[in-house]
Coordinates of C-alpha atoms (C1' of nucleotides) in Angstrom, one line a residue:
Chain A
M1017 CA 246.9 93.9 128.7
Y1018 CA 244.5 93.7 130.7
K1019 CA 243.7 90.6 133.1
E1020 CA 241.8 87.8 130.6
R1021 CA 237.5 88.0 132.1
Q1022 CA 236.5 85.2 134.2
F1023 CA 234.4 82.6 132.8
K1024 CA 235.3 83.9 129.6
G1025 CA 232.4 82.6 127.2
K1026 CA 230.4 80.0 129.9
H1027 CA 226.9 81.2 131.2
M1028 CA 227.8 82.2 134.5
F1029 CA 224.5 83.7 135.0
K1030 CA 220.7 82.8 133.5
Q1031 CA 220.1 85.5 131.2
V1032 CA 217.5 88.2 132.6
R1033 CA 214.2 88.3 130.1
Q1034 CA 212.7 91.3 130.2
N1035 CA 209.6 90.1 129.8
K1036 CA 207.2 92.1 127.8
A1037 CA 203.6 92.7 129.6
Y1038 CA 201.0 91.0 127.0
Q1039 CA 203.9 88.0 127.9
G1040 CA 203.3 87.9 131.6
V1041 CA 199.6 87.5 130.6
V1042 CA 200.4 84.5 128.2
E1043 CA 202.0 82.3 130.3
Q1044 CA 199.9 83.1 133.4
I1045 CA 196.5 81.8 131.4
E1046 CA 198.9 79.2 129.2
E1047 CA 199.6 77.7 132.8
T1048 CA 195.6 77.8 134.4
I1049 CA 195.2 75.8 130.7
V1050 CA 197.8 73.0 130.8
A1051 CA 198.0 72.7 134.8
G1052 CA 193.6 71.5 133.8
T1053 CA 192.7 74.4 136.6
L1054 CA 191.0 75.8 133.3
K1055 CA 188.8 73.1 130.8
P1056 CA 188.2 73.0 127.4
G1057 CA 184.8 74.7 126.9
S1058 CA 185.5 77.1 129.7
L1059 CA 184.8 80.6 128.9
L1060 CA 187.7 83.4 130.0
P1061 CA 186.2 86.2 131.8
A1062 CA 185.5 89.1 129.5
E1063 CA 188.6 91.6 128.2
R1064 CA 187.4 94.6 130.3
E1065 CA 187.0 92.1 133.1
L1066 CA 190.1 90.5 132.7
K1067 CA 192.1 93.5 131.8
E1068 CA 191.9 94.4 135.1
Q1069 CA 192.8 91.3 137.2
F1070 CA 196.0 91.7 134.9
G1071 CA 196.5 95.0 135.4
V1072 CA 197.3 96.2 131.5
S1073 CA 195.5 97.5 128.8
R1074 CA 193.0 96.4 126.8
G1075 CA 195.7 96.3 123.5
T1076 CA 198.2 94.4 125.5
L1077 CA 195.6 91.8 126.7
R1078 CA 194.5 91.6 123.2
E1079 CA 197.8 91.0 121.6
A1080 CA 198.5 87.8 124.3
L1081 CA 194.9 86.6 123.5
R1082 CA 195.8 86.0 120.2
V1083 CA 199.1 84.4 120.8
L1084 CA 197.4 82.2 122.7
E1085 CA 194.5 82.1 120.0
Q1086 CA 197.6 81.6 117.5
K1087 CA 198.9 78.5 120.0
G1088 CA 195.5 76.4 119.4
L1089 CA 194.5 77.1 123.3
I1090 CA 191.5 79.0 122.7
E1091 CA 189.5 80.6 120.4
I1092 CA 187.6 83.4 120.6
R1093 CA 184.1 84.6 119.7
T1094 CA 181.9 87.7 119.4
G1095 CA 178.6 89.1 120.6
V1096 CA 177.4 88.4 124.6
S1097 CA 178.1 85.5 125.5
G1098 CA 181.4 85.1 123.4
G1099 CA 184.4 85.7 125.2
S1100 CA 187.4 83.5 124.8
V1101 CA 186.8 80.1 124.6
V1102 CA 189.3 76.9 126.0
R1103 CA 189.8 74.7 123.3
E1104 CA 190.2 70.8 123.2
V1105 CA 194.3 71.4 122.1
N1106 CA 194.6 69.1 119.1
G1107 CA 196.9 68.5 115.8
D1108 CA 195.7 71.7 113.3
K1109 CA 198.0 73.7 114.4
L1110 CA 200.7 71.5 114.5
S1111 CA 200.0 70.3 110.7
E1112 CA 199.6 73.9 109.8
N1113 CA 202.8 75.0 111.6
I1114 CA 204.9 71.5 109.1
G1115 CA 202.3 73.0 106.4
L1116 CA 204.8 76.1 106.9
L1117 CA 207.7 74.3 106.8
I1118 CA 207.3 73.0 103.6
R1119 CA 205.9 75.8 102.0
N1120 CA 209.1 77.5 103.0
R1121 CA 211.1 74.6 101.5
T1122 CA 212.5 74.0 104.8
V1123 CA 210.9 69.9 104.7
S1124 CA 210.8 68.9 101.2
L1125 CA 208.1 66.6 99.9
Q1126 CA 210.7 63.6 100.1
D1127 CA 211.1 64.5 104.0
L1128 CA 207.8 63.8 104.6
A1129 CA 207.3 61.2 102.4
T1130 CA 210.2 60.4 104.6
F1131 CA 209.1 61.3 107.5
R1132 CA 205.5 58.5 107.0
E1133 CA 207.3 56.1 106.6
G1134 CA 208.7 55.8 110.2
I1135 CA 205.9 56.8 111.5
E1136 CA 202.9 54.4 109.5
G1137 CA 205.4 52.0 110.6
G1138 CA 205.4 52.8 114.5
V1139 CA 201.8 53.3 114.3
A1140 CA 201.4 49.6 112.0
A1141 CA 203.5 47.7 114.7
L1142 CA 201.5 49.4 117.9
A1143 CA 198.1 48.7 116.6
A1144 CA 199.0 44.7 116.5
Q1145 CA 199.8 45.2 119.7
R1146 CA 196.6 46.6 120.8
A1147 CA 193.7 45.3 118.0
S1148 CA 190.9 44.0 120.1
E1149 CA 188.2 42.1 118.2
G1150 CA 186.3 44.9 117.1
D1151 CA 188.8 46.6 115.8
I1152 CA 190.0 43.8 113.6
A1153 CA 186.7 43.6 112.3
F1154 CA 186.5 47.0 111.3
L1155 CA 189.5 47.4 109.5
R1156 CA 188.3 44.0 107.3
E1157 CA 185.2 46.2 106.6
L1158 CA 187.6 49.1 105.3
L1159 CA 189.4 46.6 103.7
G1160 CA 185.7 45.3 101.6
E1161 CA 184.9 48.8 100.9
A1162 CA 188.2 49.4 99.5
E1163 CA 188.1 45.9 97.5
G1164 CA 184.9 47.5 95.8
H1165 CA 185.8 50.7 94.9
L1166 CA 188.6 48.8 92.9
K1167 CA 185.9 46.8 91.2
L1168 CA 184.6 50.1 89.8
G1169 CA 187.7 50.5 87.6
R1170 CA 188.5 54.0 87.0
K1171 CA 185.4 56.2 89.0
G1172 CA 186.4 54.1 91.8
W1173 CA 189.6 55.1 92.6
N1174 CA 189.4 58.4 94.0
A1175 CA 186.8 56.9 96.7
F1176 CA 189.8 53.8 96.9
I1177 CA 192.1 56.4 98.2
R1178 CA 189.8 58.0 101.2
T1179 CA 189.3 54.4 102.0
D1180 CA 193.3 53.7 102.1
E1181 CA 193.5 56.3 104.6
K1182 CA 190.6 55.9 106.4
L1183 CA 192.3 52.7 107.1
H1184 CA 195.8 54.2 108.2
M1185 CA 193.3 56.8 109.8
A1186 CA 192.0 53.8 111.9
L1187 CA 195.3 52.2 112.7
A1188 CA 196.4 55.2 114.5
R1189 CA 193.0 55.2 116.6
I1190 CA 194.1 51.5 117.5
S1191 CA 197.4 52.5 118.2
A1192 CA 195.7 54.2 121.1
N1193 CA 198.5 56.9 120.9
Q1194 CA 197.0 60.7 121.0
L1195 CA 200.9 61.2 119.5
Y1196 CA 200.7 59.6 116.5
I1197 CA 197.2 59.9 115.9
S1198 CA 198.0 64.1 115.8
V1199 CA 201.0 63.4 113.9
L1200 CA 199.6 61.0 111.3
E1201 CA 196.5 63.6 111.0
S1202 CA 199.5 66.1 110.2
V1203 CA 201.4 64.6 107.5
Y1204 CA 198.1 63.7 105.5
S1205 CA 196.4 66.9 105.3
N1206 CA 200.0 68.0 104.1
I1207 CA 200.4 65.3 101.6
H1208 CA 197.0 65.2 99.9
T1209 CA 197.7 67.5 97.2
Y1210 CA 200.5 64.8 95.7
Y1211 CA 198.2 61.9 95.4
D1212 CA 196.7 62.9 92.1
N1213 CA 200.2 61.7 90.9
Y1214 CA 199.6 58.0 92.4
L1215 CA 196.5 57.9 90.9
S1216 CA 197.7 58.6 87.6
Y1217 CA 199.3 55.3 87.6
G1218 CA 196.1 53.5 87.5
K1219 CA 194.8 50.2 88.5
Q1220 CA 197.9 47.7 88.9
R1221 CA 199.3 50.1 91.5
L1222 CA 196.2 50.1 93.1
Q1223 CA 195.8 46.6 93.1
E1224 CA 199.5 46.7 94.9
N1225 CA 198.1 48.8 97.0
Y1226 CA 195.5 46.9 98.2
D1227 CA 197.7 43.2 98.9
D1228 CA 200.0 45.7 100.6
L1229 CA 197.0 46.5 102.8
R1230 CA 195.6 42.9 102.9
G1231 CA 198.9 42.4 104.4
I1232 CA 199.1 44.9 106.3
V1233 CA 195.3 44.2 107.9
E1234 CA 195.9 40.5 108.7
A1235 CA 199.5 41.2 110.5
V1236 CA 197.5 43.3 112.5
A1237 CA 195.2 40.5 113.5
A1238 CA 197.5 38.1 114.0
G1239 CA 199.0 40.3 116.7
E1240 CA 202.2 40.4 115.0
G1241 CA 203.8 43.2 115.3
E1242 CA 207.4 43.7 113.8
K1243 CA 205.7 41.9 110.4
A1244 CA 203.0 44.9 110.5
R1245 CA 205.4 47.2 110.8
K1246 CA 208.0 45.9 107.8
L1247 CA 204.4 45.5 105.6
A1248 CA 203.4 49.3 106.7
Q1249 CA 207.0 50.5 106.1
G1250 CA 207.4 49.0 102.6
H1251 CA 203.9 50.3 101.6
V1252 CA 204.8 53.4 102.0
E1253 CA 207.8 53.2 100.6
R1254 CA 206.8 52.2 97.3
F1255 CA 204.6 54.8 97.6
N1256 CA 207.0 56.9 97.9
A1257 CA 209.3 55.5 95.2
Y1258 CA 206.1 56.1 92.6
M1259 CA 206.0 59.6 93.6
E1260 CA 209.7 60.1 93.3
K1261 CA 209.8 58.4 89.6
K1262 CA 207.0 60.7 88.6
G1263 CA 208.9 64.0 89.6
A1264 CA 207.5 65.6 92.7
T1265 CA 209.8 67.1 94.3
Chain B
M1053 CA 154.9 70.5 104.2
Y1054 CA 157.0 73.1 102.7
K1055 CA 158.9 71.4 99.5
E1056 CA 162.7 70.3 100.7
R1057 CA 165.1 72.7 100.5
Q1058 CA 167.3 71.7 97.5
F1059 CA 170.8 70.5 98.4
K1060 CA 169.6 70.2 102.1
G1061 CA 173.1 69.6 104.2
K1062 CA 175.3 69.6 101.1
H1063 CA 178.0 72.0 100.5
M1064 CA 176.6 74.4 97.3
F1065 CA 178.6 77.4 98.6
K1066 CA 182.4 78.0 100.1
Q1067 CA 181.4 79.4 103.6
V1068 CA 182.7 83.4 103.6
R1069 CA 185.1 84.0 106.2
Q1070 CA 184.5 87.2 107.5
N1071 CA 188.0 88.1 107.5
K1072 CA 189.1 90.0 110.7
A1073 CA 191.4 93.0 109.9
Y1074 CA 194.3 91.6 111.3
Q1075 CA 194.0 88.4 109.6
G1076 CA 194.5 90.3 105.7
V1077 CA 197.8 91.7 107.4
V1078 CA 198.6 87.9 108.3
E1079 CA 198.0 86.6 105.1
Q1080 CA 199.7 89.5 103.3
I1081 CA 203.1 89.3 104.6
E1082 CA 203.4 86.1 105.3
E1083 CA 202.2 85.1 102.0
T1084 CA 205.0 87.5 101.3
I1085 CA 207.7 85.9 103.4
V1086 CA 206.9 82.3 102.0
A1087 CA 207.0 83.3 98.4
G1088 CA 210.6 84.5 98.7
T1089 CA 209.9 88.1 98.1
L1090 CA 210.9 88.9 102.2
K1091 CA 213.8 87.0 102.4
P1092 CA 215.4 86.5 106.1
G1093 CA 217.2 88.9 107.7
S1094 CA 214.9 91.6 106.0
L1095 CA 213.6 94.4 108.1
L1096 CA 209.6 95.3 107.0
P1097 CA 208.6 98.9 107.3
A1098 CA 208.2 100.2 111.1
E1099 CA 204.8 100.0 112.5
R1100 CA 203.9 103.7 111.6
E1101 CA 204.4 103.1 107.9
L1102 CA 203.1 99.3 107.5
K1103 CA 199.5 100.6 109.6
E1104 CA 199.6 103.3 106.7
Q1105 CA 200.1 101.0 103.9
F1106 CA 197.9 98.4 105.0
G1107 CA 195.0 101.0 106.2
V1108 CA 194.9 99.8 109.8
S1109 CA 194.8 100.9 113.0
R1110 CA 198.3 100.7 115.3
G1111 CA 196.7 98.2 117.4
T1112 CA 195.2 95.8 114.6
L1113 CA 198.7 96.1 113.0
R1114 CA 200.5 94.9 116.0
E1115 CA 197.8 92.2 116.5
A1116 CA 199.1 91.1 113.3
L1117 CA 202.5 91.1 114.4
R1118 CA 202.1 88.8 117.4
V1119 CA 200.6 86.6 114.9
L1120 CA 203.6 86.4 112.8
E1121 CA 206.1 86.3 115.4
Q1122 CA 204.3 83.0 116.6
K1123 CA 204.5 81.6 113.9
G1124 CA 208.1 81.9 113.4
L1125 CA 208.0 83.6 110.8
I1126 CA 209.2 87.7 112.4
E1127 CA 211.0 88.4 115.5
I1128 CA 210.8 92.0 116.7
R1129 CA 213.7 93.8 118.2
T1130 CA 213.3 97.6 119.5
G1131 CA 215.1 100.3 119.5
V1132 CA 216.1 102.8 116.4
S1133 CA 217.4 100.5 113.6
G1134 CA 214.8 97.6 115.3
G1135 CA 211.4 96.2 113.4
S1136 CA 210.6 93.4 112.1
V1137 CA 213.0 91.2 111.0
V1138 CA 211.9 88.4 109.0
R1139 CA 213.1 85.1 110.7
E1140 CA 215.0 81.9 109.0
V1141 CA 212.1 79.5 109.3
N1142 CA 213.2 76.3 111.6
G1143 CA 211.3 73.6 113.4
D1144 CA 210.9 75.5 116.7
K1145 CA 207.5 76.2 116.7
L1146 CA 206.7 72.6 115.5
S1147 CA 208.8 71.5 118.7
E1148 CA 206.8 73.9 121.1
N1149 CA 203.7 73.0 119.4
I1150 CA 204.4 69.4 120.1
G1151 CA 204.9 70.6 123.0
L1152 CA 201.9 71.5 124.1
L1153 CA 200.1 68.2 123.2
I1154 CA 202.1 66.8 125.0
R1155 CA 201.9 68.6 128.4
N1156 CA 198.3 69.0 127.2
R1157 CA 196.8 66.3 126.2
T1158 CA 196.5 62.7 127.1
V1159 CA 199.6 61.7 126.2
S1160 CA 201.5 59.3 129.0
L1161 CA 204.9 58.8 130.0
Q1162 CA 204.1 55.8 128.1
D1163 CA 202.3 56.9 125.1
L1164 CA 205.4 59.1 124.8
A1165 CA 208.1 56.5 125.6
T1166 CA 206.4 54.4 123.0
F1167 CA 206.4 57.1 120.4
R1168 CA 209.6 58.0 121.0
E1169 CA 211.1 54.1 120.1
G1170 CA 209.7 54.6 116.4
I1171 CA 211.0 58.4 116.0
E1172 CA 214.6 56.7 117.0
G1173 CA 214.3 53.9 114.9
G1174 CA 213.7 56.2 111.3
V1175 CA 216.8 58.4 112.8
A1176 CA 218.9 56.2 113.0
A1177 CA 217.8 54.3 109.4
L1178 CA 218.3 57.2 107.8
A1179 CA 221.4 58.5 109.9
A1180 CA 222.4 55.3 107.9
Q1181 CA 222.2 55.7 104.6
R1182 CA 223.4 59.7 104.3
A1183 CA 226.4 59.8 107.1
S1184 CA 229.2 61.4 105.8
E1185 CA 233.1 60.6 107.0
G1186 CA 232.9 63.5 109.0
D1187 CA 229.1 62.8 110.5
I1188 CA 230.6 58.8 111.9
A1189 CA 233.2 61.2 113.2
F1190 CA 231.7 63.0 115.1
L1191 CA 229.9 60.1 116.1
R1192 CA 232.8 58.0 117.3
E1193 CA 234.0 61.3 119.7
L1194 CA 231.2 61.5 120.8
L1195 CA 231.3 57.6 121.9
G1196 CA 234.3 57.8 123.6
E1197 CA 233.0 61.4 125.6
A1198 CA 230.1 59.2 127.2
E1199 CA 232.9 55.9 127.7
G1200 CA 235.3 58.7 129.7
H1201 CA 231.9 59.5 131.7
L1202 CA 231.4 56.0 132.1
K1203 CA 234.6 55.7 133.3
L1204 CA 234.3 58.6 136.6
G1205 CA 231.5 56.1 138.0
R1206 CA 228.9 57.7 139.7
K1207 CA 230.3 61.5 139.7
G1208 CA 229.6 61.2 136.0
W1209 CA 227.1 59.5 135.3
N1210 CA 224.8 62.9 134.6
A1211 CA 227.2 63.9 131.9
F1212 CA 227.1 60.3 130.4
I1213 CA 223.3 60.8 130.2
R1214 CA 223.8 64.3 128.4
T1215 CA 226.2 62.6 126.1
D1216 CA 223.7 60.1 125.3
E1217 CA 221.3 62.7 124.2
K1218 CA 223.9 64.8 122.5
L1219 CA 224.3 61.3 120.4
H1220 CA 220.9 60.9 119.3
M1221 CA 220.1 64.7 118.2
A1222 CA 223.2 64.3 116.2
L1223 CA 221.8 61.3 114.2
A1224 CA 218.9 63.0 113.4
R1225 CA 220.6 66.1 112.3
I1226 CA 222.6 63.4 110.1
S1227 CA 219.3 62.4 109.3
A1228 CA 218.9 65.6 107.4
N1229 CA 215.2 65.5 107.8
Q1230 CA 213.6 68.5 109.6
L1231 CA 210.8 67.0 110.6
Y1232 CA 212.5 64.4 112.8
I1233 CA 214.8 67.1 113.6
S1234 CA 212.2 68.6 115.9
V1235 CA 210.0 66.2 116.8
L1236 CA 212.9 64.4 118.6
E1237 CA 213.5 67.3 120.0
S1238 CA 209.8 67.6 121.4
V1239 CA 209.9 64.4 122.7
Y1240 CA 213.4 65.0 124.6
S1241 CA 212.4 68.5 126.1
N1242 CA 209.4 66.7 127.2
I1243 CA 211.0 63.2 128.8
H1244 CA 213.9 64.7 131.1
T1245 CA 211.8 64.6 134.0
Y1246 CA 212.3 61.0 133.7
Y1247 CA 215.6 60.9 133.3
D1248 CA 216.6 61.1 137.4
N1249 CA 214.8 57.4 137.6
Y1250 CA 217.0 55.5 135.1
L1251 CA 219.7 56.7 136.7
S1252 CA 219.0 55.1 139.9
Y1253 CA 219.6 52.1 137.9
G1254 CA 223.0 52.3 138.2
K1255 CA 226.2 51.3 136.4
Q1256 CA 225.6 48.5 135.2
R1257 CA 221.6 49.8 132.7
L1258 CA 224.9 52.6 131.8
Q1259 CA 227.2 50.2 130.7
E1260 CA 224.3 48.5 128.5
N1261 CA 223.6 51.9 127.2
Y1262 CA 226.9 52.7 126.1
D1263 CA 227.0 49.2 124.2
D1264 CA 223.4 50.2 122.5
L1265 CA 225.1 53.1 121.4
R1266 CA 228.7 51.8 120.1
G1267 CA 226.7 49.3 118.2
I1268 CA 224.2 51.6 116.7
V1269 CA 227.1 53.9 115.6
E1270 CA 229.0 51.1 114.0
A1271 CA 225.6 50.3 112.1
V1272 CA 225.4 53.9 110.8
A1273 CA 229.2 53.5 110.0
A1274 CA 228.6 50.5 108.0
G1275 CA 225.7 52.0 106.3
E1276 CA 223.3 49.3 107.7
G1277 CA 220.2 51.2 107.9
E1278 CA 218.2 48.1 109.4
K1279 CA 220.4 47.2 111.8
A1280 CA 220.5 50.7 112.7
R1281 CA 216.8 51.0 113.1
K1282 CA 216.5 47.8 114.9
L1283 CA 219.6 48.4 117.5
A1284 CA 218.1 52.0 117.8
Q1285 CA 214.3 50.5 118.8
G1286 CA 215.8 48.1 121.4
H1287 CA 217.6 50.7 123.3
V1288 CA 215.1 52.8 123.6
E1289 CA 212.8 49.6 124.1
R1290 CA 214.8 48.5 127.0
F1291 CA 215.1 52.2 128.5
N1292 CA 211.3 52.7 128.3
A1293 CA 211.2 48.5 130.3
Y1294 CA 212.9 50.5 133.5
M1295 CA 211.2 52.9 133.4
E1296 CA 207.9 51.2 133.1
K1297 CA 209.5 48.9 135.8
K1298 CA 210.6 52.1 138.1
G1299 CA 207.0 52.8 138.1
A1300 CA 207.2 55.9 136.3
T1301 CA 203.5 56.5 134.8
Chain C
dT645 C1' 243.9 110.8 118.9
dA646 C1' 241.3 108.0 121.8
dT647 C1' 237.5 107.8 125.0
dG648 C1' 233.8 108.6 127.0
dC649 C1' 229.6 111.3 128.0
dG650 C1' 225.1 113.1 127.1
dC651 C1' 221.7 114.2 123.9
dG652 C1' 218.3 113.7 121.0
dA653 C1' 215.7 111.0 116.9
dA654 C1' 213.6 106.7 115.5
dT655 C1' 211.7 102.2 116.7
dG656 C1' 209.0 99.2 119.3
dG657 C1' 205.9 99.0 124.2
dT658 C1' 201.7 100.6 126.8
dT659 C1' 197.5 103.3 127.9
dT660 C1' 193.4 105.2 127.3
dA661 C1' 189.0 106.4 125.8
dA662 C1' 185.8 105.9 122.4
dC663 C1' 183.1 104.0 119.5
dC664 C1' 182.1 100.2 115.7
dA665 C1' 180.2 95.3 115.1
dT666 C1' 177.9 90.8 116.1
dT667 C1' 175.3 88.0 118.8
dC668 C1' 171.8 86.4 122.1
dG669 C1' 168.1 87.1 125.7
dT670 C1' 164.0 89.2 126.1
dA671 C1' 159.8 92.2 125.4
dA672 C1' 156.4 93.9 122.6
dA673 C1' 153.9 93.3 118.7
dA674 C1' 151.1 90.9 115.0
Chain D
dT571 C1' 151.8 81.4 118.9
dT572 C1' 155.2 83.7 116.1
dT573 C1' 157.8 87.7 114.6
dT574 C1' 159.7 91.8 115.4
dA575 C1' 162.6 95.2 117.4
dC576 C1' 165.7 96.7 121.3
dG577 C1' 168.7 96.7 124.5
dA578 C1' 172.7 94.9 126.5
dA579 C1' 177.4 92.3 126.1
dT580 C1' 180.5 90.8 123.9
dG581 C1' 184.7 91.7 120.8
dG582 C1' 186.3 94.7 117.2
dT583 C1' 189.1 98.7 115.6
dT584 C1' 190.6 103.5 115.8
dA585 C1' 193.1 107.4 117.3
dA586 C1' 196.7 110.2 119.7
dA587 C1' 199.2 110.0 123.0
dC588 C1' 203.0 108.7 126.3
dC589 C1' 206.9 105.2 127.6
dA590 C1' 211.4 102.7 127.0
dT591 C1' 214.9 101.4 124.5
dT592 C1' 218.4 101.8 121.1
dC593 C1' 222.3 103.8 118.0
dG594 C1' 224.7 107.1 116.1
dC595 C1' 226.1 111.8 116.3
dG596 C1' 228.7 115.4 118.2
dC597 C1' 230.7 117.6 122.1
dA598 C1' 233.7 117.2 126.4
dT599 C1' 237.8 115.2 128.0
dA600 C1' 242.0 112.8 129.3

DNA sequence: TATGCGCGAATGGTTTAACCATTCGTAAAA
DNA sequence: TTTTACGAATGGTTAAACCATTCGCGCATA
């Protein structure tokens, strides 16, 4: 038997990662963008210029640009005066990613719904702390809009759902927390498909829904964060329960 | 004056998207993977074979593969018997995306901290509903570990912080919701910088922290979701208050 | 027999050079 | 003034060749 190796199983050294050429390019450009040196709207140099600066071939450079595009950091336009434009990073890729997880069954609809419950609660609580009088007026306006749709009967249901969503997103904006805004946007863009099920429950459910919304808005107006959180959570929770009963998985 | 165009401003037709060649390749492969025809671990044909099947050049094919790699759907290995391997889709790319949002957008430390508050609350509540006896035993084990570190005095502080984080991530895993897991991972990987500030508050704070953790674990063990949520929220809230006092922005 | 070395094949990584497709400013033509 | 045509700049795509990495196989050697 040989003497046992020292540090067996421990990480004595950091693994050397063999950077592929395109990765080096990605890292440099990403760093520059994230650091703010390149602001949204900026145009990167042309490919034939960039390939010189990085000392790689055009093919390699283009692989790097594709990666940056997929990350949502740049947008590539053709034609003269086209090129790689630095993008305002938003939640689009986030929502695309969540969609992928759902399609792959790594995340079930129920997971998404449960997650939404927590997010909406947090948003409502924050909004209650931060809403200005103008914000509150706007929320009440949306409430009025929702009530109007409700009175139209079946014809107004779709519009009601849209107003409901507008109200939730308004709360997110009032929370003034970009993370909540982006995450909630992503959740909505992936949960839409299942609204149809909900609609089939009819007027009774929509009325309950409206009452919930009213409660939330009033709690926000009163600056009662914890109350708003509880109401919002319960609101989404009830919604989820209907979904589940309806058999959506 | 000419007669006004019909449907002015309305979306009469769906916009024709000029698919670039690589996008067609991405879509086909992505579809096959998501549909489950290609299972994780499967090896795609070699590039020189694939380029024939899709009728594109190798460069174009490789741009497509880079995109799929960036989406987290495949992993590319070199060497004979290497190639494009279909990956088990997980939340890594989701974390990466959120990380980009945090680094890039106007997400302040305070936004991040506030957001964490809501997430940790949701995680704790879910964990309380779903924890098995084994899970609870594991949490208690981590508690013991934390207590041990605490007794070491200043030398153990860093280890304590690491155990604290392990405990929070364990709760996320117990919640069994990939969204919570990924989101919390990205929060932690972006909040680390600020731990140093916290440490400087010394033993008193760590002891409070430990008491919080104990309370959370006990609530989870008792299956009391709302209590766990409140405790976790308060736990993070207090942490944030210290951060703020310390002047971190 | 067991071990180690080296070669060759298969695969991804990279380069080069050329040409195609799109866009837009500008100058010529109506 | 308006329309048209063209040319330049940019990204999109192709082709063929070579480099780098990995792994299996067979041969040489202890």
